[in-house]
Each structure stands twice: as structure tokens, then as C-alpha cells.
mmCIF file of C-alpha atoms and ligand atoms in Angstrom:
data_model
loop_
_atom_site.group_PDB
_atom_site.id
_atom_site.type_symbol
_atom_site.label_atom_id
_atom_site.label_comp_id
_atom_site.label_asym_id
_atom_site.label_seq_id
_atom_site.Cartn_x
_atom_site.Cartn_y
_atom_site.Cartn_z
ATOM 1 C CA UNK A 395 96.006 78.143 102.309
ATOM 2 C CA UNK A 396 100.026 78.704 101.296
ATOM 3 C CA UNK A 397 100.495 82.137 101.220
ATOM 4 C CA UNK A 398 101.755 83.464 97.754
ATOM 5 C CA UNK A 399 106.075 83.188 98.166
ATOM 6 C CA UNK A 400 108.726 83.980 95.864
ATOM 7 C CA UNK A 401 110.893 81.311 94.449
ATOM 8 C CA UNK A 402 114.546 81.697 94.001
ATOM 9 C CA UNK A 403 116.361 78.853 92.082
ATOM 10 C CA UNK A 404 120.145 78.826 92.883
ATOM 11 C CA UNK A 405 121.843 76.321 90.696
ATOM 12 C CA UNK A 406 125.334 76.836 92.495
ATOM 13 C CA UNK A 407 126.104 76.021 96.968
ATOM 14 C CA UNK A 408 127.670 79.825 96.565
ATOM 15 C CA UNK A 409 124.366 81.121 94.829
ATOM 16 C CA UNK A 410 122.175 79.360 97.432
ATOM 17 C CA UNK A 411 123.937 80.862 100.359
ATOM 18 C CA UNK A 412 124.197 84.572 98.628
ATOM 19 C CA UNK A 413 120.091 84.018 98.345
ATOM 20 C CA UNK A 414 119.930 83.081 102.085
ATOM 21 C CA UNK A 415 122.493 86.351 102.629
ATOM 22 C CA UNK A 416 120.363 88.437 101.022
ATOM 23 C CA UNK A 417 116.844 87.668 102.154
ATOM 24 C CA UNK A 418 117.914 86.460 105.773
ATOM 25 C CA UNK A 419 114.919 85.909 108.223
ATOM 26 C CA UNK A 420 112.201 85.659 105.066
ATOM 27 C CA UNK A 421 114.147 82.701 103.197
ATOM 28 C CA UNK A 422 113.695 79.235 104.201
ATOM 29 C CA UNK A 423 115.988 76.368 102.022
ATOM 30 C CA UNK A 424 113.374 74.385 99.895
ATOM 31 C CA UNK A 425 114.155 70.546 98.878
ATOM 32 C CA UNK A 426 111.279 68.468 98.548
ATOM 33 C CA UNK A 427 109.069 70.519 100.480
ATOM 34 C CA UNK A 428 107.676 67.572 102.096
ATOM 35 C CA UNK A 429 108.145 69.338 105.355
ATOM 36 C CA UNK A 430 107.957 72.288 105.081
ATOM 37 C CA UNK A 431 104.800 73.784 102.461
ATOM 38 C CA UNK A 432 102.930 71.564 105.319
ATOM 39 C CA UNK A 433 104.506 74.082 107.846
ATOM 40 C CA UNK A 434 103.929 77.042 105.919
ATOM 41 C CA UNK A 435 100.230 76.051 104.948
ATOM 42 C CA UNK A 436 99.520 75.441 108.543
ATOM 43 C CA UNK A 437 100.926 78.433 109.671
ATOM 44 C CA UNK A 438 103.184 77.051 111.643
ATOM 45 C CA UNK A 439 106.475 78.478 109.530
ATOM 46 C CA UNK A 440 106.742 82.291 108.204
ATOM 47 C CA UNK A 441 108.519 82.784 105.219
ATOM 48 C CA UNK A 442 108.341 85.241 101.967
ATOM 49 C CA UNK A 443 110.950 83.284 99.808
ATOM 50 C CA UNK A 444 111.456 79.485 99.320
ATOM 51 C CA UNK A 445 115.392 79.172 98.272
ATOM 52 C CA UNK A 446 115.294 75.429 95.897
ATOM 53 C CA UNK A 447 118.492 73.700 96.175
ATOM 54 C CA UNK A 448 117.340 71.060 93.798
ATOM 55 C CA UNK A 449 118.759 72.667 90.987
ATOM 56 C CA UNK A 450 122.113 72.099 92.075
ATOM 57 C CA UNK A 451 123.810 69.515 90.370
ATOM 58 C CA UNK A 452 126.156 67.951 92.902
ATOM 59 C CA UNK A 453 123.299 67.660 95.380
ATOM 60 C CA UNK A 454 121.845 64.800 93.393
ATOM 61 C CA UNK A 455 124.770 62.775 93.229
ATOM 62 C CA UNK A 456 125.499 59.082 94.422
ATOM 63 C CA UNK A 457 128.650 57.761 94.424
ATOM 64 C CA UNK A 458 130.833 55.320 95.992
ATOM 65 C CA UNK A 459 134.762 56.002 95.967
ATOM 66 C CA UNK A 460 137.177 54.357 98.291
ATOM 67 C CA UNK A 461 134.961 52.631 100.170
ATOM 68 C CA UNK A 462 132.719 55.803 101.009
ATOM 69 C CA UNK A 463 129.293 56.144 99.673
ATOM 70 C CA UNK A 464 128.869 59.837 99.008
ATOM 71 C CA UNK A 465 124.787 60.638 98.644
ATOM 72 C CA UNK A 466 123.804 64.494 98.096
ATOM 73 C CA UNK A 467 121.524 66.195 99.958
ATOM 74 C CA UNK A 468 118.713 65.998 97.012
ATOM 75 C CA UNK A 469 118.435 62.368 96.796
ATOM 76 C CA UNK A 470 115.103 61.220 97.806
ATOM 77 C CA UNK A 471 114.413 58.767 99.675
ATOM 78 C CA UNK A 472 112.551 56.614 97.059
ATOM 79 C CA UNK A 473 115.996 56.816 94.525
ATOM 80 C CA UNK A 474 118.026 55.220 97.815
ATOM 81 C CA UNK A 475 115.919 52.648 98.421
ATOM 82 C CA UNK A 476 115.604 51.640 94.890
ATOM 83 C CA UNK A 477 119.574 52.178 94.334
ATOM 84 C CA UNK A 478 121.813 48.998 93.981
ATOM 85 C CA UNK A 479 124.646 51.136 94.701
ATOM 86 C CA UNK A 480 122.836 51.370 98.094
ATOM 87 C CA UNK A 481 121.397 48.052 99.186
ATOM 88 C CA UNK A 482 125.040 46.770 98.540
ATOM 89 C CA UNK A 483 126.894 48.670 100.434
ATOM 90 C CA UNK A 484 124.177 49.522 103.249
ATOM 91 C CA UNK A 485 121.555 47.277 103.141
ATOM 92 C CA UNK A 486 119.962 48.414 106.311
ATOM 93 C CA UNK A 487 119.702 52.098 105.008
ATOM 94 C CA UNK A 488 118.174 50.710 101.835
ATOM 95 C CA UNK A 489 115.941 49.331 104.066
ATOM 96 C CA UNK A 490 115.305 51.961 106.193
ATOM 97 C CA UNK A 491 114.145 54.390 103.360
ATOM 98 C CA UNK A 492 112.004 51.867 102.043
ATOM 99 C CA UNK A 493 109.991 52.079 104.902
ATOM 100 C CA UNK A 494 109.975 55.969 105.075
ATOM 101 C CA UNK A 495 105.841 57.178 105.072
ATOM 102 C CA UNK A 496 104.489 56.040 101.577
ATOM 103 C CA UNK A 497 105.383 56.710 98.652
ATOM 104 C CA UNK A 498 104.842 60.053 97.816
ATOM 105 C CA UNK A 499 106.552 61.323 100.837
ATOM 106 C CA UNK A 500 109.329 58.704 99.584
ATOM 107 C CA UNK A 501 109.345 60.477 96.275
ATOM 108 C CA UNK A 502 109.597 63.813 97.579
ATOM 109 C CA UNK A 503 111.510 64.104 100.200
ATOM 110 C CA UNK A 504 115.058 64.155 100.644
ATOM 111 C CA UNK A 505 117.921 62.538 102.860
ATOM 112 C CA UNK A 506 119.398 65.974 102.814
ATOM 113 C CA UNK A 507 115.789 67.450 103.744
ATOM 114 C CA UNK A 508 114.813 65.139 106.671
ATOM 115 C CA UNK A 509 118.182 65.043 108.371
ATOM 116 C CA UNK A 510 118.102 68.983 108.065
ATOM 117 C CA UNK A 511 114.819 69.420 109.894
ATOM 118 C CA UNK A 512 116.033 66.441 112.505
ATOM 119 C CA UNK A 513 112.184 65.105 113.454
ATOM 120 C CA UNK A 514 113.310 62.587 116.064
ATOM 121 C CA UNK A 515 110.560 60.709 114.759
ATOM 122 C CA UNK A 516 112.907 59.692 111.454
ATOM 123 C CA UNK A 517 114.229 56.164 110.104
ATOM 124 C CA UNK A 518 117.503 57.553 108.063
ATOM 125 C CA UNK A 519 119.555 59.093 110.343
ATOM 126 C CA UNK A 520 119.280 55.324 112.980
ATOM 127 C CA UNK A 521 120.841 54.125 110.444
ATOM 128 C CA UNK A 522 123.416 56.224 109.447
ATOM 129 C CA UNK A 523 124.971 56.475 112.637
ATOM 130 C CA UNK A 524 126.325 52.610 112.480
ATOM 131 C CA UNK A 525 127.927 53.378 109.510
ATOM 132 C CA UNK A 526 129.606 56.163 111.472
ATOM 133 C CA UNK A 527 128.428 58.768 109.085
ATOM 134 C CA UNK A 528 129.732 62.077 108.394
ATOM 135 C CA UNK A 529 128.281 65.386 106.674
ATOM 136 C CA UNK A 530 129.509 68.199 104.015
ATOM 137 C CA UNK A 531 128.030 71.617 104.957
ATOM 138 C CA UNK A 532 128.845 74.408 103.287
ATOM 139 C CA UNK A 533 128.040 77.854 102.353
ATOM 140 C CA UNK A 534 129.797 81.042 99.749
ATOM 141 C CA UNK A 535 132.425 81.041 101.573
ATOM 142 C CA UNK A 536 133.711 77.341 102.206
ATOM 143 C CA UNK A 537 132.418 73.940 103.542
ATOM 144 C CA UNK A 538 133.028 71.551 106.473
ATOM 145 C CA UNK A 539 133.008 68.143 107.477
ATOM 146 C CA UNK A 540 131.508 66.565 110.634
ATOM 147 C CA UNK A 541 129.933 63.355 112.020
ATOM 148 C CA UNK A 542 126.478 63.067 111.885
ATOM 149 C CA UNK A 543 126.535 62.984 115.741
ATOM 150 C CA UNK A 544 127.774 66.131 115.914
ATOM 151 C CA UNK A 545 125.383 67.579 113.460
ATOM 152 C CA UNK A 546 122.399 66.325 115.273
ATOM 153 C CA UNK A 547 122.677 69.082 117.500
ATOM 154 C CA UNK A 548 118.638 68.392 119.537
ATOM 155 C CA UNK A 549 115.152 67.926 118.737
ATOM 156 C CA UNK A 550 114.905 69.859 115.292
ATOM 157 C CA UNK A 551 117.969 71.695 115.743
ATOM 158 C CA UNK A 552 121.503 70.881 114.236
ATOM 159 C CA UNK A 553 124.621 72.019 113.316
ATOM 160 C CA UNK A 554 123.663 74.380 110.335
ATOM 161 C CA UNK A 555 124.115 78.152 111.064
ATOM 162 C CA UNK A 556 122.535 80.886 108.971
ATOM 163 C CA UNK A 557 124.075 80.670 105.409
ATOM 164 C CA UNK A 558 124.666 77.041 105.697
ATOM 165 C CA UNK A 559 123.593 74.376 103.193
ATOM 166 C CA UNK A 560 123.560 70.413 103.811
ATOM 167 C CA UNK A 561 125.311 69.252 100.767
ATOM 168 C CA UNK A 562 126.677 65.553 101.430
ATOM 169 C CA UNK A 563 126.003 62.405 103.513
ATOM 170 C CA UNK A 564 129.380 60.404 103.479
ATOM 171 C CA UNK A 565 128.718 57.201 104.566
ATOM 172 C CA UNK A 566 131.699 54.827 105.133
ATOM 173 C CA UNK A 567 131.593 51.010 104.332
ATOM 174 C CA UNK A 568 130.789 49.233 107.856
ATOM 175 C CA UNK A 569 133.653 47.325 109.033
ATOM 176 C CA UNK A 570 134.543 43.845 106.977
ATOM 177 C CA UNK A 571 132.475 40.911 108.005
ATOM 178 C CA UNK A 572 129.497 43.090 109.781
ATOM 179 C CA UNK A 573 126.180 42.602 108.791
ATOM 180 C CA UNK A 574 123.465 44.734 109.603
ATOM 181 C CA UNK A 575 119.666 45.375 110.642
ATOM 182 C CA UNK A 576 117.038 48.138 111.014
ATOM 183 C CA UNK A 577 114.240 47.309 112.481
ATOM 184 C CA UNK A 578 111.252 50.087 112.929
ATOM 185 C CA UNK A 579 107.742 50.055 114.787
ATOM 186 C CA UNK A 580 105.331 52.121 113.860
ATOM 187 C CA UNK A 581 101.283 52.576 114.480
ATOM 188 C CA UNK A 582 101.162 55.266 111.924
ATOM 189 C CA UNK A 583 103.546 56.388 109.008
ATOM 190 C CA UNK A 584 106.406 57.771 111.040
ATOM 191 C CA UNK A 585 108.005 55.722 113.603
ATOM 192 C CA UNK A 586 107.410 55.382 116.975
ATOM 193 C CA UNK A 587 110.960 53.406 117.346
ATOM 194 C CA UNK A 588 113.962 52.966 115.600
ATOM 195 C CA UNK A 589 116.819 50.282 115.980
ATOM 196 C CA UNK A 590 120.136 49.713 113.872
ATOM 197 C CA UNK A 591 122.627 46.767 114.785
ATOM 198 C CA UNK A 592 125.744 46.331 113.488
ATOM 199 C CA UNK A 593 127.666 43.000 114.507
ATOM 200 C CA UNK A 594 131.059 40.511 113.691
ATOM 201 C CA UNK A 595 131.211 37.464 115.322
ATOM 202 C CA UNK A 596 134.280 35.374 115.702
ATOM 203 C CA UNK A 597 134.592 32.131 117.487
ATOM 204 C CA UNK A 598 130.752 32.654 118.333
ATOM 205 C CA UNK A 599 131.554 35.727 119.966
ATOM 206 C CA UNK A 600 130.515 39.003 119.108
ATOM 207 C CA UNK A 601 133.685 40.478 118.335
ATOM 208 C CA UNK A 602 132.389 44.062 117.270
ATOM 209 C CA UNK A 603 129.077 45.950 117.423
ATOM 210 C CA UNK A 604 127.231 48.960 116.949
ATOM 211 C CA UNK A 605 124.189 49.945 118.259
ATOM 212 C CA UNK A 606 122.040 52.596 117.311
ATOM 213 C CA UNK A 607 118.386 53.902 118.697
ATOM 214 C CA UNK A 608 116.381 56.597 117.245
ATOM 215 C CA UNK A 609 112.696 58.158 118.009
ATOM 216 C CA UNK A 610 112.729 57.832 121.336
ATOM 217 C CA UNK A 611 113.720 60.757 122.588
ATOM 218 C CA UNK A 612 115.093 64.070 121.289
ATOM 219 C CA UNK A 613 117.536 62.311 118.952
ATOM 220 C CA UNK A 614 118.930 59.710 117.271
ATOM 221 C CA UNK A 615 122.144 58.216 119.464
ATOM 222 C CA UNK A 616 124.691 55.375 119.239
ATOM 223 C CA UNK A 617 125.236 53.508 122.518
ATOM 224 C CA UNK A 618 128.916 53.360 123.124
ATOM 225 C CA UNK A 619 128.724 51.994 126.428
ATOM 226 C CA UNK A 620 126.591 49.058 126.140
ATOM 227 C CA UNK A 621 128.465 48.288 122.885
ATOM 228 C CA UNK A 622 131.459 48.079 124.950
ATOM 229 C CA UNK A 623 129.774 46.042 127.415
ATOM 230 C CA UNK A 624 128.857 43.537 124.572
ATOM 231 C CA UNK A 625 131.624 43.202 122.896
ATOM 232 C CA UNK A 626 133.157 39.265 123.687
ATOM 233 C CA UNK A 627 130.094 37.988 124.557
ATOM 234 C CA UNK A 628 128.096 35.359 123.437
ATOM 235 C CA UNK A 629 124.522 36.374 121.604
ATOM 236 C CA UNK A 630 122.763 34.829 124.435
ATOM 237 C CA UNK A 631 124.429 37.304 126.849
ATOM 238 C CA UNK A 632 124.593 39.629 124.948
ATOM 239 C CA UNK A 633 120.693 39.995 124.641
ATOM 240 C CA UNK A 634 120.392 39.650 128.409
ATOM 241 C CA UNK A 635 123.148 42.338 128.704
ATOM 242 C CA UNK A 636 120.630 44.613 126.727
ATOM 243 C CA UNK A 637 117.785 43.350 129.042
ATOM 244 C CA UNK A 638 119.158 44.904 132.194
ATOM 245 C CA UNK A 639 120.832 47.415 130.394
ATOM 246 C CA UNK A 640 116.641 49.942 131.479
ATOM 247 C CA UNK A 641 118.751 52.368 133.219
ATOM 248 C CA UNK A 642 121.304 53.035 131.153
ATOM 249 C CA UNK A 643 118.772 52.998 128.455
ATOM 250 C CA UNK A 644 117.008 56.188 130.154
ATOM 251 C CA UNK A 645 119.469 57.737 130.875
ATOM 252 C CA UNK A 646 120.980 58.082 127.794
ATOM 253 C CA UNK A 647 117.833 58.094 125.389
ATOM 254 C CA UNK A 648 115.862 60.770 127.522
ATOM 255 C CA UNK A 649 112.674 59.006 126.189
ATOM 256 C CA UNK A 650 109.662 61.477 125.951
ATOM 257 C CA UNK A 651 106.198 61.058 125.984
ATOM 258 C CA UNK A 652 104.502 62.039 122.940
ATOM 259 C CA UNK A 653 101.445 61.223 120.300
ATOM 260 C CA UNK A 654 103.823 58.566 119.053
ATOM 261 C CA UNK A 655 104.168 56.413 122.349
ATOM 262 C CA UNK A 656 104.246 56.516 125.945
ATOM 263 C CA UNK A 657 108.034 57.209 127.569
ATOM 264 C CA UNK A 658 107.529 53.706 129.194
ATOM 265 C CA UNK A 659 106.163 51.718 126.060
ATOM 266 C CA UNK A 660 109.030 53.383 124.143
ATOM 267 C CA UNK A 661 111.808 52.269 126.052
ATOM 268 C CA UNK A 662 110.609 49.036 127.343
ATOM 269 C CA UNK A 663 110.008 48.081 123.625
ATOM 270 C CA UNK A 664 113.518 49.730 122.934
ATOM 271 C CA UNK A 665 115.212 46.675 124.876
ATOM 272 C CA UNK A 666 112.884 44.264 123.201
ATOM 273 C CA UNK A 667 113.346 45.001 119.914
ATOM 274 C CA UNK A 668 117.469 45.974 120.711
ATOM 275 C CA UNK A 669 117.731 42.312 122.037
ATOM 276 C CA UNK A 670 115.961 40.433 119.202
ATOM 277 C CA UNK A 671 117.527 42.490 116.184
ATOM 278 C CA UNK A 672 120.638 42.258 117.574
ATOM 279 C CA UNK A 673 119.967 38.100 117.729
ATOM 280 C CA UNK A 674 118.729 37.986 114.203
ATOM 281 C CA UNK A 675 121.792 39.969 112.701
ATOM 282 C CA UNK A 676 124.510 37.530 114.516
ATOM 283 C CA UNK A 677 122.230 34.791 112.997
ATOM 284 C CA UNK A 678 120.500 35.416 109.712
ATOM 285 C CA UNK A 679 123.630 38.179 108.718
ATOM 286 C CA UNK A 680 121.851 41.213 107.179
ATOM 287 C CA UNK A 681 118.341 41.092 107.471
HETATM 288 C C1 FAD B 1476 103.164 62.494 106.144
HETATM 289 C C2 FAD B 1476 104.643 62.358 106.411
HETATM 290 C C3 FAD B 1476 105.141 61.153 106.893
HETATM 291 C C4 FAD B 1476 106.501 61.024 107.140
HETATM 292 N N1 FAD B 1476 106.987 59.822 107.605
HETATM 293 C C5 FAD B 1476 108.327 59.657 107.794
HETATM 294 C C6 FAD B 1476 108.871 58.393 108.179
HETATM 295 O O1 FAD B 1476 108.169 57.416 108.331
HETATM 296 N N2 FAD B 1476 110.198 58.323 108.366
HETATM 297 C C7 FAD B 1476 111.045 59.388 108.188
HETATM 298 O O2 FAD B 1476 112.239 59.278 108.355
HETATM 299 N N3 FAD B 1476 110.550 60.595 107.803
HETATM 300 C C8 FAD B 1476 109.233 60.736 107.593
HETATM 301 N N4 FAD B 1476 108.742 61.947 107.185
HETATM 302 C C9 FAD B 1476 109.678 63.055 107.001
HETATM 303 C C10 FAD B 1476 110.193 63.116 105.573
HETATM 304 O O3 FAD B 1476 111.191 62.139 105.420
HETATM 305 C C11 FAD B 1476 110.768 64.468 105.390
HETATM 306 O O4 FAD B 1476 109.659 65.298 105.398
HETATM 307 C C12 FAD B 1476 111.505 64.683 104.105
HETATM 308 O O5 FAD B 1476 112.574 63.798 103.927
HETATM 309 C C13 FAD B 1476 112.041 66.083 104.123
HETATM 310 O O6 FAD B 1476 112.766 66.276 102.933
HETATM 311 P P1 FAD B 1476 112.352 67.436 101.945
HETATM 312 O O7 FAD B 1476 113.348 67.404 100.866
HETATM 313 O O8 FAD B 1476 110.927 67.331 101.556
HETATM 314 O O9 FAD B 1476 112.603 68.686 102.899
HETATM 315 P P2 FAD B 1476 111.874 70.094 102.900
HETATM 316 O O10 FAD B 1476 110.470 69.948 103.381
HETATM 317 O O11 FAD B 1476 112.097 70.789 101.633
HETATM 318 O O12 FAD B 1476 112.753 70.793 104.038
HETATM 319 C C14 FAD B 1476 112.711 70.331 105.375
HETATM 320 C C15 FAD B 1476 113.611 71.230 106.217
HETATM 321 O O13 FAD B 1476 114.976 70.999 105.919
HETATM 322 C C16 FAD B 1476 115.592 72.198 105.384
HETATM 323 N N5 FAD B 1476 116.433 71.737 104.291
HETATM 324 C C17 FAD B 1476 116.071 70.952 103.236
HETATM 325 N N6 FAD B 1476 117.133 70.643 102.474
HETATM 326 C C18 FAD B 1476 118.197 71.253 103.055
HETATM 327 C C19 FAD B 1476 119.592 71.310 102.737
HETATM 328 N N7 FAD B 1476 120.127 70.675 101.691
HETATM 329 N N8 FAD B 1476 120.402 72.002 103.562
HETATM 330 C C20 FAD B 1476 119.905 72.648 104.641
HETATM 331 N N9 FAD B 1476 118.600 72.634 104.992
HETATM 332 C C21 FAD B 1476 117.759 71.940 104.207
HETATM 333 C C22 FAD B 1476 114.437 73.105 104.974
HETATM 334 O O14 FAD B 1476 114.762 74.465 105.041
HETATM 335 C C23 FAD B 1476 113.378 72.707 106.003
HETATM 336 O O15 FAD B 1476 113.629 73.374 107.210
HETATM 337 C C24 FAD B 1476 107.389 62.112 106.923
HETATM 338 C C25 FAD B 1476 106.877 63.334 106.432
HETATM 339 C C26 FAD B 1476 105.520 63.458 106.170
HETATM 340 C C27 FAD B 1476 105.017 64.756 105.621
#
């Protein structure tokens, strides 16, 4: 049973913080709630006041200006998978929230809401990270930008320190001539693997890439070094560059076992399905 909990409905960032000023330890931020009246009816999560940031305006906005797609932190998922905005100018994200649960998680949940709680076990943020992706968090006092990297701090932990509100996703275009791919597995609704590609090819060479794994371990990274490694190579190579790349792989990933997937099934099929979405985006462009 959910405990009875007092609702405060901000409809200004400065409002929202003041709220999680004043009630401190008993006020938890409320989006969709997807997450978290699941935590508080299993008793897994205290809390005596639910702060709902959905009635602030600006953190339902989409909107692309100079080549940066700026999505608030109240979007669900369902409205960017469904957005033309979106599938144009990241096709692989529109695809990635399509695939999110079902569709009433779709419909209730929030970008804002599931990078906030940072389940490794997510589809969004894979995705983001190719697109080099930054964040707006703010509070009363004033706001700050960083990349999503940096705001995934570890396993449900980021950036966000007590006052703090998520309040933007900015996601820049991805370079001119790369197409993209996300490609999930999945037994159940939440993914047991994530993979984003980002390539150019030139002279059929890959002449730029981006690489991106999430799920696997505590969460979601880009993978500089074999990027670097790929980079002038043909696709061929390049997909037996990600085949020996197991070590690397490990060591960067820090698979886990968990009720997802083995730490062995998760990164052997990491370099299986690395290697074959990485061949289908230099050959079918975004798929
Ligand atoms: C059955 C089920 C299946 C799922 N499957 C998938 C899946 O396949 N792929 C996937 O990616 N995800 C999956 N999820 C996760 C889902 O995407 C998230 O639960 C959802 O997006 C969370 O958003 P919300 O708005 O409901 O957040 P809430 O539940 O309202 O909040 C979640 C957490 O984030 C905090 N928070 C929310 N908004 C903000 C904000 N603006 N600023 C700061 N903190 C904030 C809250 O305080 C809370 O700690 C699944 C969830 C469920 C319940």
C-alpha cells in the first residue's frame, strides 16, 4: 500500500527547489512516477512529500535551435518517439524510446525522470551519449551545464546535489554525413544490452565513429579508445577490431552479473551485437 503523502505542485525551477529546501530529507522530485510510487509502495523509498515538476512549463518543451535539439525534463518517452522533430534529427533516440517497456511506462515516464534515477538497465541515455549530449540542472539559485557523461555519476547516482532539478537534455546534431543505430536485447521489458553506433565513411573507410554501450555494467559509457582504433579502417576490420577488442571491453564496461544477464553473456553479446550494428549502419545508413 502507498502510504498517504503530501503533494506540492511547484510551477516555477525556483519554487521546486524552495519545496526541496524546505522539506529536505521527506521530499522526493515527482515526474511520472513511473519509478518511484513503485519504490514507495514497496517500501523500498521513504518519503512524506512528492514535489511534481510537471507543472513547470519549460520542462515540457521540445525544440530545435541551431542545430541543438533542446528536450525538457517532462517529456515522456512516448511524445519523443512519436515526435518528427525527433526521428529527424536523432533517429536512433526515436528509436530507442520506442522500445522503452510498453506503453504505459512510455506514457508516463520521462527522459528527465529515467536519466535522473540512472537504472543502468535504460535505452535513452546509450543513445544520447553519441550525440555527445549535454544537461541543464538547476536549482533557486542558478543552473549549470554539463555532458551527460559527467552527469552519470554511477549506478543510480549522478550529478544532482540536494536542491537540484534536471531541467534540459541538449542534444547536438551528430556530425554531417553520420548515420546512426540502436540496437537493444532484451528477455523482459528493460534491457539486458544496449548499443549506439555512430559512423561516416569516406573512400570506404570509416572516417568517424562513435560508439556507445549501455546496461552492462554500472553505466552507460562511450568507448573512446576503440573508436580511435577504428577510425580509417575498413568495415570488415573494423568489426574484427571490435572482436578482439574482450579485454578492453571488461575493462572498461565493468560488466556485472545480475537478473538481467550473466557478466559473460553480457559482454560476449556486447561484441556481437557492437560488430554487426556497427556493419549495418556503414551499410544500410540509419537503421
Ligand atoms: C515496468 C518498467 C519497465 C521499464 N522498462 C524500461 C526500459 O525498457 N527502458 C528504459 O530506458 N527504462 C525503462 N523503465 C524506466 C522508465 O523509463 C523510468 O521509470 C521512467 O522514465 C522514469 O521517469 P518518471 O518521470 O516516471 O520518473 P519518476 O518515477 O517520477 O522519478 C524517477 C526518479 O527521478 C527523479 N526525478 C524525476 N524527474 C526529475 C527531474 N526533472 N530532476 C531531478 N530528479 C528527477 C525522482 O525524484 C526519482 O528519484 C522501466 C520502468 C518500469 C516501471
Amino acid at each position: 500500500m502507498l502510504q498517504s503523502l503530501q503533494l506540492v505542485q511547484p510551477t516555477t525551477v525556483h519554487e521546486a527547489s524552495q519545496a526541496l529546501a524546505d522539506y529536505g530529507e521527506k521530499a522526493r522530485i515527482y515526474a511520472g512516477g513511473a519509478e518511484l510510487l513503485l519504490l514507495l509502495r514497496n517500501g523500498m523509498l521513504q518519503s512524506e512529500v512528492l514535489v511534481d515538476v510537471k507543472k513547470i512549463e519549460r520542462l515540457h518543451r521540445v525544440a530545435l535551435a541551431d542545430g541543438v535539439l533542446r528536450v525538457g525534463a517532462c517529456v515522456t518517452h512516448h511524445a519523443l518517439a512519436s515526435s518528427e522533430l525527433v526521428r529527424e534529427h536523432a533517429p536512433a533516440l526515436a528509436y530507442a524510446e520506442s522500445q522503452v517497456a510498453n506503453i504505459r511506462v512510455r506514457n508516463q515516464g520521462t527522459l528527465g525522470g529515467n536519466l535522473a534515477f540512472n537504472d543502468p538497465h535504460s535505452d535513452p541515455g546509450t543513445v544520447l551519449l553519441i550525440h555527445n549530449a549535454s544537461v541543464l540542472v538547476g536549482n533557486d539559485k542558478d543552473e549549470r551545464r554539463m555532458a551527460l557523461d559527467d552527469f552519470f555519476v554511477d549506478m543510480y547516482a549522478t550529478a544532482l546535489g540536494p536542491g537540484d532539478l534536471l531541467l534540459e537534455i541538449e542534444i547536438p546534431a551528430l556530425p554531417a554525413g553520420m548515420t546512426s543505430a540502436y540496437q537493444r536485447l532484451h528477455r523482459y521489458q528493460r534491457p539486458t544490452l544496449g548499443v549506439a553506433v555512430g559512423a561516416r565513411m569516406s573512400n570506404e573507410a570509416v572516417e568517424d565513429i562513435r560508439l556507445a554501450v549501455g546496461c552492462v555494467g554500472p553505466k552507460a559509457l562511450r568507448l573512446t579508445e576503440l573508436e580511435t582504433k577504428i577510425i580509417g579502417t575498413k568495415p570488415g576490420d573494423a568489426k574484427q577490431i571490435v572482436a578482439e577488442a574482450k579485454e578492453y571491453l571488461r575493462d572498461v564496461l565493468l560488466p556485472v552479473d545480475d537478473l538481467l544477464g550473466s557478466e559473460a553473456y553480457k559482454l560476449y553479446m556486447t561484441g556481437v551485437m557492437l560488430g554487426d550494428t556497427l556493419e549495418q549502419t556503414v551499410q544500410n545508413g540509419n537503421i
